[in-house]
PDB file of C-alpha atoms in Angstrom:
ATOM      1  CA  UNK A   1     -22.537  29.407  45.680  1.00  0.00           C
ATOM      2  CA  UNK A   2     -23.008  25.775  45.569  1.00  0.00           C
ATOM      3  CA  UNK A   3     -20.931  23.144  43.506  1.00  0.00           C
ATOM      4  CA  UNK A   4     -23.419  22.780  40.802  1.00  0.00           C
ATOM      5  CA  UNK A   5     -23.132  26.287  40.370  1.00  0.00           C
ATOM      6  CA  UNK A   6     -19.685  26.505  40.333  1.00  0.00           C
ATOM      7  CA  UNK A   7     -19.029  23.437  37.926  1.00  0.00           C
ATOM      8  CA  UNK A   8     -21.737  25.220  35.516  1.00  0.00           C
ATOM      9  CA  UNK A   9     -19.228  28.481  35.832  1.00  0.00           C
ATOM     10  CA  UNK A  10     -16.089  26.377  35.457  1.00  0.00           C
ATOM     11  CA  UNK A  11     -17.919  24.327  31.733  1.00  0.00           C
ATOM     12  CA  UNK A  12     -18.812  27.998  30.289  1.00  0.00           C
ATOM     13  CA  UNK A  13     -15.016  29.659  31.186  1.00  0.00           C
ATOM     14  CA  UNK A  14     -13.628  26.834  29.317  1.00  0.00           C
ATOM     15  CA  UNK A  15     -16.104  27.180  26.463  1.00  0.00           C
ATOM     16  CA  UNK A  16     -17.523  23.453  27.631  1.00  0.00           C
ATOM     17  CA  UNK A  17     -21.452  22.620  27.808  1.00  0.00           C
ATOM     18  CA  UNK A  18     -23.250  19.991  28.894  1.00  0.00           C
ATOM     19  CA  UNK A  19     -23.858  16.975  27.357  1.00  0.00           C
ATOM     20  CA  UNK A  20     -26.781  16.589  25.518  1.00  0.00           C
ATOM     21  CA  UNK A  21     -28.964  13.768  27.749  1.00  0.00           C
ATOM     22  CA  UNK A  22     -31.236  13.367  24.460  1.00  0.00           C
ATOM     23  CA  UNK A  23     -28.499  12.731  22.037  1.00  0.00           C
ATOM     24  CA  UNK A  24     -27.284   9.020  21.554  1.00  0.00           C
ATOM     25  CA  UNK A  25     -24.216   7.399  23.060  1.00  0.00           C
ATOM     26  CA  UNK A  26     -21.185   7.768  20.957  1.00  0.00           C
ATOM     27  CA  UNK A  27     -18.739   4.774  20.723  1.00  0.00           C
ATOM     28  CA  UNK A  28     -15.494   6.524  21.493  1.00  0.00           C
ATOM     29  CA  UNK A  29     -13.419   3.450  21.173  1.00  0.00           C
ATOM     30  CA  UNK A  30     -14.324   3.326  17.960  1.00  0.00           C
ATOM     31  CA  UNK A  31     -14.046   7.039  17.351  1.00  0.00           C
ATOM     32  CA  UNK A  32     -10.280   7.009  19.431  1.00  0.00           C
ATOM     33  CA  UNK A  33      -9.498   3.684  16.660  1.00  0.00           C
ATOM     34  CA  UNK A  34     -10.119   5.822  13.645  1.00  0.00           C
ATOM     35  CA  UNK A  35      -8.573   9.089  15.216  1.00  0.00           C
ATOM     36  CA  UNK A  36      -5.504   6.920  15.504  1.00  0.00           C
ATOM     37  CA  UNK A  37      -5.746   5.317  12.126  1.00  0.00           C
ATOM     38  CA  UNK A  38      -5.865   8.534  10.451  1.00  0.00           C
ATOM     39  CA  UNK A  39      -3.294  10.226  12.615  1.00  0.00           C
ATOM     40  CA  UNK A  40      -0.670   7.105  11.188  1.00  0.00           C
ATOM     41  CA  UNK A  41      -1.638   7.397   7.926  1.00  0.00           C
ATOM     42  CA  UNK A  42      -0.768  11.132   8.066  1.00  0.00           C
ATOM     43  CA  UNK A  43       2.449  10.520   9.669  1.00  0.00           C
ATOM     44  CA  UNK A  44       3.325   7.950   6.748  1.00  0.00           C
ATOM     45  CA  UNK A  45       3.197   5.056   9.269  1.00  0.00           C
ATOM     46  CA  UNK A  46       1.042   2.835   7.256  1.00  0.00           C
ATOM     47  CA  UNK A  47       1.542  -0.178   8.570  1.00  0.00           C
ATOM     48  CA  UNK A  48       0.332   0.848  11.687  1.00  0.00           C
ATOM     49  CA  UNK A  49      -2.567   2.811   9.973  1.00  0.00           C
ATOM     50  CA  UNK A  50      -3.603  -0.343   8.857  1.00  0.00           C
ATOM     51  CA  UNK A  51      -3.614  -2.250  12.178  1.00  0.00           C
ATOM     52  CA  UNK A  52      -5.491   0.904  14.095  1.00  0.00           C
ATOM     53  CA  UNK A  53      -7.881   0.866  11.093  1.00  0.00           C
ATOM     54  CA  UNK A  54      -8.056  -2.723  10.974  1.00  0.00           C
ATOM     55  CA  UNK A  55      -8.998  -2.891  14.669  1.00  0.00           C
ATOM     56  CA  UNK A  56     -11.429  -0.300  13.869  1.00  0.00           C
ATOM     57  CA  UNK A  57     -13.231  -2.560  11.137  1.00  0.00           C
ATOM     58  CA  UNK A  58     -13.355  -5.445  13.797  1.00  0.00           C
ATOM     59  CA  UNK A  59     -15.186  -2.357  16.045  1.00  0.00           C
ATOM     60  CA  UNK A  60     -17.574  -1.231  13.683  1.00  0.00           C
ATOM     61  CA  UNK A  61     -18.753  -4.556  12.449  1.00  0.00           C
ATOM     62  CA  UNK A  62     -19.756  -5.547  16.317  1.00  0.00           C
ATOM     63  CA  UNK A  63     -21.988  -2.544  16.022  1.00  0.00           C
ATOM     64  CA  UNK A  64     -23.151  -3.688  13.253  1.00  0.00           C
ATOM     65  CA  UNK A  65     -22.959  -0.144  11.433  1.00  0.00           C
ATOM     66  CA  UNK A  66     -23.172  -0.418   8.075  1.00  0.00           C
ATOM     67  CA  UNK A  67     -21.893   3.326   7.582  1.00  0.00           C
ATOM     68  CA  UNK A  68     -18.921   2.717   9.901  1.00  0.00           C
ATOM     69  CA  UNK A  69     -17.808  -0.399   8.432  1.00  0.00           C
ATOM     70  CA  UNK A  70     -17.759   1.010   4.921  1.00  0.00           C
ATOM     71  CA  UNK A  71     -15.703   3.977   5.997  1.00  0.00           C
ATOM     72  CA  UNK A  72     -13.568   2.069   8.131  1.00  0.00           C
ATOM     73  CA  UNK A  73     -13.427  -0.785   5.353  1.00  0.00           C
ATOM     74  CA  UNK A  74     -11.857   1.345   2.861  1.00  0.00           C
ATOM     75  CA  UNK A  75     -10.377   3.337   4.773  1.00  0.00           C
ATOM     76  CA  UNK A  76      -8.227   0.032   5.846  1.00  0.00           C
ATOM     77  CA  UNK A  77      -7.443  -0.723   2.357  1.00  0.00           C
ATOM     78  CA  UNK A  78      -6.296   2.539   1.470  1.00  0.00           C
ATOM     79  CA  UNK A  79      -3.759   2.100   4.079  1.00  0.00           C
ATOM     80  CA  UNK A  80      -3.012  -1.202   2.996  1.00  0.00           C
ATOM     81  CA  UNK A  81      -2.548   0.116  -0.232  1.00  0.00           C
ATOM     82  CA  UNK A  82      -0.054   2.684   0.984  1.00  0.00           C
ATOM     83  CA  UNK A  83       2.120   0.213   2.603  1.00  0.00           C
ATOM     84  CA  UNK A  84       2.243  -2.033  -0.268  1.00  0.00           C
ATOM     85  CA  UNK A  85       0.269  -4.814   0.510  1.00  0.00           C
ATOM     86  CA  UNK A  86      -2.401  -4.188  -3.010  1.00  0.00           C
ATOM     87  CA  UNK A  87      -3.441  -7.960  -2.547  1.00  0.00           C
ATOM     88  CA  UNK A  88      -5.029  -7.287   0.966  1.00  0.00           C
ATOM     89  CA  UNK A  89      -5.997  -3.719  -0.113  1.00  0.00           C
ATOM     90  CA  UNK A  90      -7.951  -5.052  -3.226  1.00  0.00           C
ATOM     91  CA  UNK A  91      -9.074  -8.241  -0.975  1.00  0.00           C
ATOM     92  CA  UNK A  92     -10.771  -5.625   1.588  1.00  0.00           C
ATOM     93  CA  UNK A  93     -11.890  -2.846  -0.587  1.00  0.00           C
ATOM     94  CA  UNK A  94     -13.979  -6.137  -2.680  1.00  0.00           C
ATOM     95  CA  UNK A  95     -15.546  -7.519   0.733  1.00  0.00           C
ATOM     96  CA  UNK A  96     -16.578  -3.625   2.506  1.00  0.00           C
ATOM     97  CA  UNK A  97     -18.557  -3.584  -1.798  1.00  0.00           C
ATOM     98  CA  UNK A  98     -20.210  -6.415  -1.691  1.00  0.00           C
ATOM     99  CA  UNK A  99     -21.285  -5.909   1.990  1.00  0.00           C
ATOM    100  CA  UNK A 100     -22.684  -2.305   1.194  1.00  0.00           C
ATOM    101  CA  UNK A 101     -24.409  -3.398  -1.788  1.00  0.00           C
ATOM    102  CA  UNK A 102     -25.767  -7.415  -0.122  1.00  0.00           C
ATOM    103  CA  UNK A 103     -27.353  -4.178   3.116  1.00  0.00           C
ATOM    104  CA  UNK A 104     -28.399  -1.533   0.497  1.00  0.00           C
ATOM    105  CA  UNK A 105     -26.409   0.953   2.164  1.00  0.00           C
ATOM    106  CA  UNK A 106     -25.244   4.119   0.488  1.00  0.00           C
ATOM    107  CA  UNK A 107     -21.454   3.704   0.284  1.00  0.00           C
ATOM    108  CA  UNK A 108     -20.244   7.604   1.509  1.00  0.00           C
ATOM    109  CA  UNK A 109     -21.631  10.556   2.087  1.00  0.00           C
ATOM    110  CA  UNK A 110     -18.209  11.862   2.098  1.00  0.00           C
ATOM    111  CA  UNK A 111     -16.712  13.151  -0.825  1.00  0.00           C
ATOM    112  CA  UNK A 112     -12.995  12.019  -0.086  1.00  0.00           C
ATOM    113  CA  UNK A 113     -14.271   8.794   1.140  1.00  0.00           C
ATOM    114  CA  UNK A 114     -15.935   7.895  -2.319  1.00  0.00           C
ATOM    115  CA  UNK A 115     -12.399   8.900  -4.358  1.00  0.00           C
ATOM    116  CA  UNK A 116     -10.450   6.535  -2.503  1.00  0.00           C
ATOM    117  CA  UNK A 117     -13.556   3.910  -3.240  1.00  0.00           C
ATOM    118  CA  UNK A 118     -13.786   4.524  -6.553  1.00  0.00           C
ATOM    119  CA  UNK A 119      -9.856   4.684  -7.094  1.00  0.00           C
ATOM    120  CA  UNK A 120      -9.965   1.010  -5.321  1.00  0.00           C
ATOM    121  CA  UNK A 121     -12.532  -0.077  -7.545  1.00  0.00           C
ATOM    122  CA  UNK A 122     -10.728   0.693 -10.580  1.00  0.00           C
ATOM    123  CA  UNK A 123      -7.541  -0.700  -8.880  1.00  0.00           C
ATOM    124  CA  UNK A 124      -9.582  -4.197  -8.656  1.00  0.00           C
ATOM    125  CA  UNK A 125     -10.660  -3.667 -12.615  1.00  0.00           C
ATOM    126  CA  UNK A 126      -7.487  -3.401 -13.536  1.00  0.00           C
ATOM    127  CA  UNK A 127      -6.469  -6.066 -11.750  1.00  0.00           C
ATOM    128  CA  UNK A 128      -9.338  -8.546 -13.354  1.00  0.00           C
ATOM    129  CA  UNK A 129      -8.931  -7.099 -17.312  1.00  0.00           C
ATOM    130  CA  UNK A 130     -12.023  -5.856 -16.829  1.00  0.00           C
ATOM    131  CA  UNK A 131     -11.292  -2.260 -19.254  1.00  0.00           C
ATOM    132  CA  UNK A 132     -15.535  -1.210 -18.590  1.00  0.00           C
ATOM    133  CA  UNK A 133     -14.886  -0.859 -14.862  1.00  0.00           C
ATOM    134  CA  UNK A 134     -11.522   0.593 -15.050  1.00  0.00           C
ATOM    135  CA  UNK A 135     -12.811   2.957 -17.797  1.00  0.00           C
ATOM    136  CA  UNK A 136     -16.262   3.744 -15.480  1.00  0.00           C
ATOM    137  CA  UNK A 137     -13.658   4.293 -12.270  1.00  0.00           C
ATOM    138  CA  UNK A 138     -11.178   6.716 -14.050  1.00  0.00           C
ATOM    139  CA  UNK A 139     -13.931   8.708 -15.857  1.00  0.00           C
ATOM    140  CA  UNK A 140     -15.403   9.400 -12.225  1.00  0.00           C
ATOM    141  CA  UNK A 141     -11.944  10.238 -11.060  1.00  0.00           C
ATOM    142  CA  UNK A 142     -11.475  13.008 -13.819  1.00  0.00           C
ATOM    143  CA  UNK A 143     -13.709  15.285 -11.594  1.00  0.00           C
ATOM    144  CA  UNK A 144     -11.663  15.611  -8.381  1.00  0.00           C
ATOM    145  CA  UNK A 145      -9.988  18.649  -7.932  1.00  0.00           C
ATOM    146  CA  UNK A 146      -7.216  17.894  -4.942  1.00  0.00           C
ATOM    147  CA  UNK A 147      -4.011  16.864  -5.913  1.00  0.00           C
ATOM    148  CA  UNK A 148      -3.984  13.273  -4.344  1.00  0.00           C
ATOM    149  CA  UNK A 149      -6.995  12.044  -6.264  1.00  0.00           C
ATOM    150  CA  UNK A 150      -5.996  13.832  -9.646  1.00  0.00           C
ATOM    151  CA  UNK A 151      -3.112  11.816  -9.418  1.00  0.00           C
ATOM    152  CA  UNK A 152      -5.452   8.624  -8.469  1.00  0.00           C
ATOM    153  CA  UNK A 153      -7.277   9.554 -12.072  1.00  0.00           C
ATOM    154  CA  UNK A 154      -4.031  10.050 -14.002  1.00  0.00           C
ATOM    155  CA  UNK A 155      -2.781   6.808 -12.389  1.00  0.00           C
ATOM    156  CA  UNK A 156      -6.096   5.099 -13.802  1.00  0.00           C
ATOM    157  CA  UNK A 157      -6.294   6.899 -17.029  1.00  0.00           C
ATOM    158  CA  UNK A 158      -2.666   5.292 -17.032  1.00  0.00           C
ATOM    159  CA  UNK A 159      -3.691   1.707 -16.536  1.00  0.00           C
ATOM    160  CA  UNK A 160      -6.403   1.795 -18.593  1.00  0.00           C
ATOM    161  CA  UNK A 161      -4.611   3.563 -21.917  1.00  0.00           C
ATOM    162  CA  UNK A 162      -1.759   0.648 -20.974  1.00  0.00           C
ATOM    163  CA  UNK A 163      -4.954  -1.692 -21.180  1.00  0.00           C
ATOM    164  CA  UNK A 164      -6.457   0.063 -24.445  1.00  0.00           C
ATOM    165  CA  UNK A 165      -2.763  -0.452 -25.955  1.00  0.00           C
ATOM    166  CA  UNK A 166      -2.476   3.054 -26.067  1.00  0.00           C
ATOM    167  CA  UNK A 167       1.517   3.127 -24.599  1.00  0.00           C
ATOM    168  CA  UNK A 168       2.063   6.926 -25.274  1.00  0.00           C
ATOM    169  CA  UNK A 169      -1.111   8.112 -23.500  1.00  0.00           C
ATOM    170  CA  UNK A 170      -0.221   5.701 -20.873  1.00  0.00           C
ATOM    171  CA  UNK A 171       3.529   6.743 -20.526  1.00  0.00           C
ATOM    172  CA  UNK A 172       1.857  10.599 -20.529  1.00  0.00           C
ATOM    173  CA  UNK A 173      -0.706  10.072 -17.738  1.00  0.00           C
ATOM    174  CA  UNK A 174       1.701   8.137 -15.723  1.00  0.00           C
ATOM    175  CA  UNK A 175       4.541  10.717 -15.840  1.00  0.00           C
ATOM    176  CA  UNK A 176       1.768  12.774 -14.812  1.00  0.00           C
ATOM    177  CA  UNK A 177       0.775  10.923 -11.933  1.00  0.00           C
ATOM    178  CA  UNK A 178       4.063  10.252 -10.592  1.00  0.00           C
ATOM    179  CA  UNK A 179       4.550  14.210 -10.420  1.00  0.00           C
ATOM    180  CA  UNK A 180       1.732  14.895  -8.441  1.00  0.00           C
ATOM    181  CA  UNK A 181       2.400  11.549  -6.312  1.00  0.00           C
ATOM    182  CA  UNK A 182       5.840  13.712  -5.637  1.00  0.00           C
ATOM    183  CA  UNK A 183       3.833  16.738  -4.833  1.00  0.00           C
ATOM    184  CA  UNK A 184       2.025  15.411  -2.196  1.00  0.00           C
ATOM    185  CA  UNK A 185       4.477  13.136  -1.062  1.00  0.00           C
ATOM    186  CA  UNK A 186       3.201   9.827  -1.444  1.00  0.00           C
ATOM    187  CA  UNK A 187       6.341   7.979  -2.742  1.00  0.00           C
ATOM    188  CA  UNK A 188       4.739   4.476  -2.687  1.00  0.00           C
ATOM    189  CA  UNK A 189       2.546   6.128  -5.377  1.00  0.00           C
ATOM    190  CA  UNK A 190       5.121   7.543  -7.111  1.00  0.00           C
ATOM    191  CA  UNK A 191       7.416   4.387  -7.226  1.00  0.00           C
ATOM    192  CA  UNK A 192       4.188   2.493  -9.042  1.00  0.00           C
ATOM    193  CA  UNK A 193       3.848   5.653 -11.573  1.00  0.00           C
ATOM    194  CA  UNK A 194       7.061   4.992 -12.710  1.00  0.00           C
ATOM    195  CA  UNK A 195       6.346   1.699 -12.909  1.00  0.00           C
ATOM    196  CA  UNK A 196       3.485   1.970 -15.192  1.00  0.00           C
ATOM    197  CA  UNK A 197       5.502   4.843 -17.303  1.00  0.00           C
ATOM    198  CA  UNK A 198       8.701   1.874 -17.725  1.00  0.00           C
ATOM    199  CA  UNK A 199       5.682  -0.371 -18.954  1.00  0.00           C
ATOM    200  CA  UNK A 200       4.445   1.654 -21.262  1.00  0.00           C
ATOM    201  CA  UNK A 201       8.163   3.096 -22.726  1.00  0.00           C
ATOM    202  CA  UNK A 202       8.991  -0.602 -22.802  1.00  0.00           C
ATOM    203  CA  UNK A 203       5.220  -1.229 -25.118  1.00  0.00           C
ATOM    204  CA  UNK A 204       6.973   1.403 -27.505  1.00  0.00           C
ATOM    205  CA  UNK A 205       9.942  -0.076 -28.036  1.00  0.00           C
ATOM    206  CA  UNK A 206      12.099   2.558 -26.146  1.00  0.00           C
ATOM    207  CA  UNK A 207      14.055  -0.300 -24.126  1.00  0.00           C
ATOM    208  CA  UNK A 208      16.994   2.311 -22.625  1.00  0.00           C
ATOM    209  CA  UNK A 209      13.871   4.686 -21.625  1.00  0.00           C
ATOM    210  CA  UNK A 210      11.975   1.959 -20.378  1.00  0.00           C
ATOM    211  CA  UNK A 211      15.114   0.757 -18.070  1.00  0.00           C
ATOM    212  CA  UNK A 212      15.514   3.949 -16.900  1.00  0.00           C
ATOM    213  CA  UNK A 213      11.507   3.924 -15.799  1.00  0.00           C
ATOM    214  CA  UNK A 214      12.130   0.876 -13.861  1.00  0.00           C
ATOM    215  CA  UNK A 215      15.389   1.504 -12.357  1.00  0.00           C
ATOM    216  CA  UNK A 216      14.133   4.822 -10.921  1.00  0.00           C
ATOM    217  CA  UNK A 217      10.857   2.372  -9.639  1.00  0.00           C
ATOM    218  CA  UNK A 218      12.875   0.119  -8.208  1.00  0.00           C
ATOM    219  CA  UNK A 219      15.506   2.828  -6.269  1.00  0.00           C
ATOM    220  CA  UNK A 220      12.610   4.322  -4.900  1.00  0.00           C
ATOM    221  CA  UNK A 221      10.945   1.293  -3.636  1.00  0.00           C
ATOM    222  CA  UNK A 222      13.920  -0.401  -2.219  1.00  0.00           C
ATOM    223  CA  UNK A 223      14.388   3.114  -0.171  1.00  0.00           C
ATOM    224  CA  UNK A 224      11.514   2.651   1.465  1.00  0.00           C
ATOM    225  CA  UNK A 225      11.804  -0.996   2.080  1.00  0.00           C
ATOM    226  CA  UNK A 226       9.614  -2.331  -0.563  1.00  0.00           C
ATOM    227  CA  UNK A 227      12.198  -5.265  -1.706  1.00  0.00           C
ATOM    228  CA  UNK A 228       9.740  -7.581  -3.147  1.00  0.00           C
ATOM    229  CA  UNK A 229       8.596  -4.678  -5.776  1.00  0.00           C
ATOM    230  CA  UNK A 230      12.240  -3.257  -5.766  1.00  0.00           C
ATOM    231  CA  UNK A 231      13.723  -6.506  -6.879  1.00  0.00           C
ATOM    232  CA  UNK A 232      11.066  -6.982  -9.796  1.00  0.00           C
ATOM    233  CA  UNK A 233      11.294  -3.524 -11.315  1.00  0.00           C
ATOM    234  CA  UNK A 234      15.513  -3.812 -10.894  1.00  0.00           C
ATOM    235  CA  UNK A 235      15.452  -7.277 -12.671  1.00  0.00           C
ATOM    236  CA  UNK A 236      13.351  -5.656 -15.683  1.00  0.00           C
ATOM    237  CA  UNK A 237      16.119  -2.614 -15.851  1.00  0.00           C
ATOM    238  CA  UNK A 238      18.558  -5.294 -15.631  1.00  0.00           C
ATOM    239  CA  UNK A 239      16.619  -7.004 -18.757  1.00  0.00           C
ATOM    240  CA  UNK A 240      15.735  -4.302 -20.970  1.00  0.00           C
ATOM    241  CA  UNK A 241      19.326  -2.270 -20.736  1.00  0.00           C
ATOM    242  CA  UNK A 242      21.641  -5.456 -20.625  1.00  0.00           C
ATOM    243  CA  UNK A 243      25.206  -4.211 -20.980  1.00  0.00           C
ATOM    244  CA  UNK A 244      23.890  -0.515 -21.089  1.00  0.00           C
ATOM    245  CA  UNK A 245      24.900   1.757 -17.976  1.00  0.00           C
ATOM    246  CA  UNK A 246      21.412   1.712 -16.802  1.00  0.00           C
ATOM    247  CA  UNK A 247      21.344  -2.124 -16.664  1.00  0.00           C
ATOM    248  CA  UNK A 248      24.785  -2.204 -14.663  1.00  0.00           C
ATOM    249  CA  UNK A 249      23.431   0.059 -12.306  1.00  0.00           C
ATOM    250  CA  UNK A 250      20.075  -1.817 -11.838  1.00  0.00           C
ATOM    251  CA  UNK A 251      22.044  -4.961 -11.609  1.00  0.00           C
ATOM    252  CA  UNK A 252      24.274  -3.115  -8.981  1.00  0.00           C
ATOM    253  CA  UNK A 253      21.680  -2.188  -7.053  1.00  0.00           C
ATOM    254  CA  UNK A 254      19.740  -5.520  -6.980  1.00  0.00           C
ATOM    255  CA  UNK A 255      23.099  -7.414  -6.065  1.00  0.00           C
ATOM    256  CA  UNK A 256      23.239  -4.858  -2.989  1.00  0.00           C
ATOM    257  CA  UNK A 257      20.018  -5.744  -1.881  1.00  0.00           C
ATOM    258  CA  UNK A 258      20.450  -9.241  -2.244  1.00  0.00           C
ATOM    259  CA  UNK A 259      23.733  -8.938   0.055  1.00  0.00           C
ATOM    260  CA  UNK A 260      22.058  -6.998   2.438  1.00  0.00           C
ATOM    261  CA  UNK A 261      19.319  -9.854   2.953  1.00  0.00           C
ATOM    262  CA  UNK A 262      22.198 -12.512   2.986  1.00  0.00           C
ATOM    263  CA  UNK A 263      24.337 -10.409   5.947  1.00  0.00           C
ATOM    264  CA  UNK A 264      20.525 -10.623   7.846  1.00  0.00           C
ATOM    265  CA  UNK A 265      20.092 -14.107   7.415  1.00  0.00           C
ATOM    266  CA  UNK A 266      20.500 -15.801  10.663  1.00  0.00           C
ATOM    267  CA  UNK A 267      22.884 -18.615  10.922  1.00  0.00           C
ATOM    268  CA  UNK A 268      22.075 -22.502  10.068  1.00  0.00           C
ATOM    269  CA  UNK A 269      25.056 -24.190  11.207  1.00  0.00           C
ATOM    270  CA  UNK A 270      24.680 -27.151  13.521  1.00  0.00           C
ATOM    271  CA  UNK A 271      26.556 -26.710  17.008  1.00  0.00           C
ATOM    272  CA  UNK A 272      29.313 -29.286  16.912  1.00  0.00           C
ATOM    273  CA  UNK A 273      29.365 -30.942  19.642  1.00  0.00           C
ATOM    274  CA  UNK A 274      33.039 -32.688  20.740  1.00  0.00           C
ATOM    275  CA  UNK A 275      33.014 -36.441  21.091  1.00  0.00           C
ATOM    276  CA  UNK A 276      35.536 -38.654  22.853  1.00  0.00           C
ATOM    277  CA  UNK A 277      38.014 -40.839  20.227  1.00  0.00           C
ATOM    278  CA  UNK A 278      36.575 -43.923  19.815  1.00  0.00           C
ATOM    279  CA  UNK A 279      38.998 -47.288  20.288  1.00  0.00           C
ATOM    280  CA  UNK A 280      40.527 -48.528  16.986  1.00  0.00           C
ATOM    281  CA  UNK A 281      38.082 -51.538  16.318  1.00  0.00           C
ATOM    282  CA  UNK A 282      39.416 -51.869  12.709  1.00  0.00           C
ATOM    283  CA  UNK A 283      40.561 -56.099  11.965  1.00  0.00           C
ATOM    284  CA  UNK A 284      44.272 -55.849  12.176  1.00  0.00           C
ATOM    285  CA  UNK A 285      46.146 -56.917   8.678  1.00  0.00           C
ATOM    286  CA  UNK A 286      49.297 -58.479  10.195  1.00  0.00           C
ATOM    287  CA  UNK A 287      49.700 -61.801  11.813  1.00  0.00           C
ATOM    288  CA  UNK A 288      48.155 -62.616  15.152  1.00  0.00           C
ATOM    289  CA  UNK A 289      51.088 -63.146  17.793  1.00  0.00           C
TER     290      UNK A 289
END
């Protein structure tokens, strides 16, 4: 039996074949980047979903692939999204649209792919006043069937009732966002649900409710490290419910995590350093001997 044989034997007992000389080259880098990216963002280590996915951007644009830099693209500002950085997330998500549409490429074949696109793009409405696109990106979303972009469209339908001034449909689609944001345990999600229900209580007048909203927010945030949003949703609380219970507990809270950033701080002091005594060269007040 010779070796060729053999190896042949060896590919079909492992259920191998051989590679396809006609085919073209794949760029596993690229494919071991997003494989990494997505195994992060599974894991709930965005941050580092958004570096491997990042990298993977950087990848796909020196192929020049149009298709892999959309995925990638928004892919990356999902992530982003996810570990609360929206400015980058809406910043990326705008440049991987206006590339698509400058190359005329068709944004995703993929049917998850375009509900995180289209939940972006209603994120970056929202985010400009502009209620036609929000209104054209939650409409879309009102077809998907999996829980983590039904709560997307609730989250939308949300923003844009909040927009429409329209506080009791808001506070209703955001209550039901943050459950499903529970459900499938995106908690970043469900700490800006709350958010947008404490808005909306607070648009009805309902300030106790409303403190409540944003105390609960805030909690959750600050749990998961998110101190910049923590400290703005536990300053409203402390607004809204001054005096109340809900107030002193949002105000207890915020002082907490205001003591835990001063413990961290490093230390400013100056080294002393010892110096000899200098002679006394002061003019002497009595008389000169």
């Amino acid at each position: 039996m010779t070796w060729a044989l053999l190896l042949l034997l060896l590919l079909a007992d492992c259920g191998g074949s051989a590679p396809d000389a006609g085919a073209p080259p794949t760029d596993v880098m690229l494919r071991r980047q997003m494989h990494a990216g997505q195994l992060a963002f599974e894991l709930e280590r965005n941050e580092e979903a958004a570096a491997q996915y990042r990298t993977a951007l950087n990848r796909a644009q020196a192929r020049d692939d149009a298709d892999a830099i959309g995925d990638t693209g928004y892919n990356l500002a999902v992530a982003e999204l996810r570990a609360n950085a929206p400015d980058k997330a809406l910043a990326d998500a705008r440049a991987t649209r206006i590339e698509l549409e400058r190359r005329g490429a068709k944004p995703f074949p993929d049917g998850d792919a375009v509900a995180r696109a289209t939940f972006l793009r209603g994120l970056i409405a929202d985010d400009r006043g502009d209620e036609a696109g929000l209104a054209t990106a939650a409409d879309a979303l009102t077809r998907a069937k999996t829980p983590p972009f039904d709560a997307d469209s609730a989250e939308l339908s949300a923003r844009l009732a909040l927009l429409r001034s329209d506080p009791s449909r808001a506070r209703q689609q955001a209550a039901r966002a943050a459950e499903l944001r529970q459900t499938t345990l995106d908690y970043r999600g469900l700490a800006r649900a709350l958010a947008i229900e404490g808005a909306a209580a607070e648009r009805t007048g309902n300030k106790i409710a409303a403190a409540d909203l944003f105390l609960r927010a805030g909690r959750s945030a600050a749990a998961q490290g998110d101190k910049g949003s923590a400290r703005a949703w536990l300053r409203r609380a402390t607004y809204l419910a001054a005096g109340q219970p809900v107030g002193r507990a949002a105000a207890d809270l915020l002082r907490g995590l205001n003591q835990d950033d001063y413990r961290l701080r490093p230390c400013s002091r100056r080294k002393r350093t010892l110096r000899r005594p200098q002679p006394d060269r002061r003019p002497r007040l009595g008389p000169h001997r």
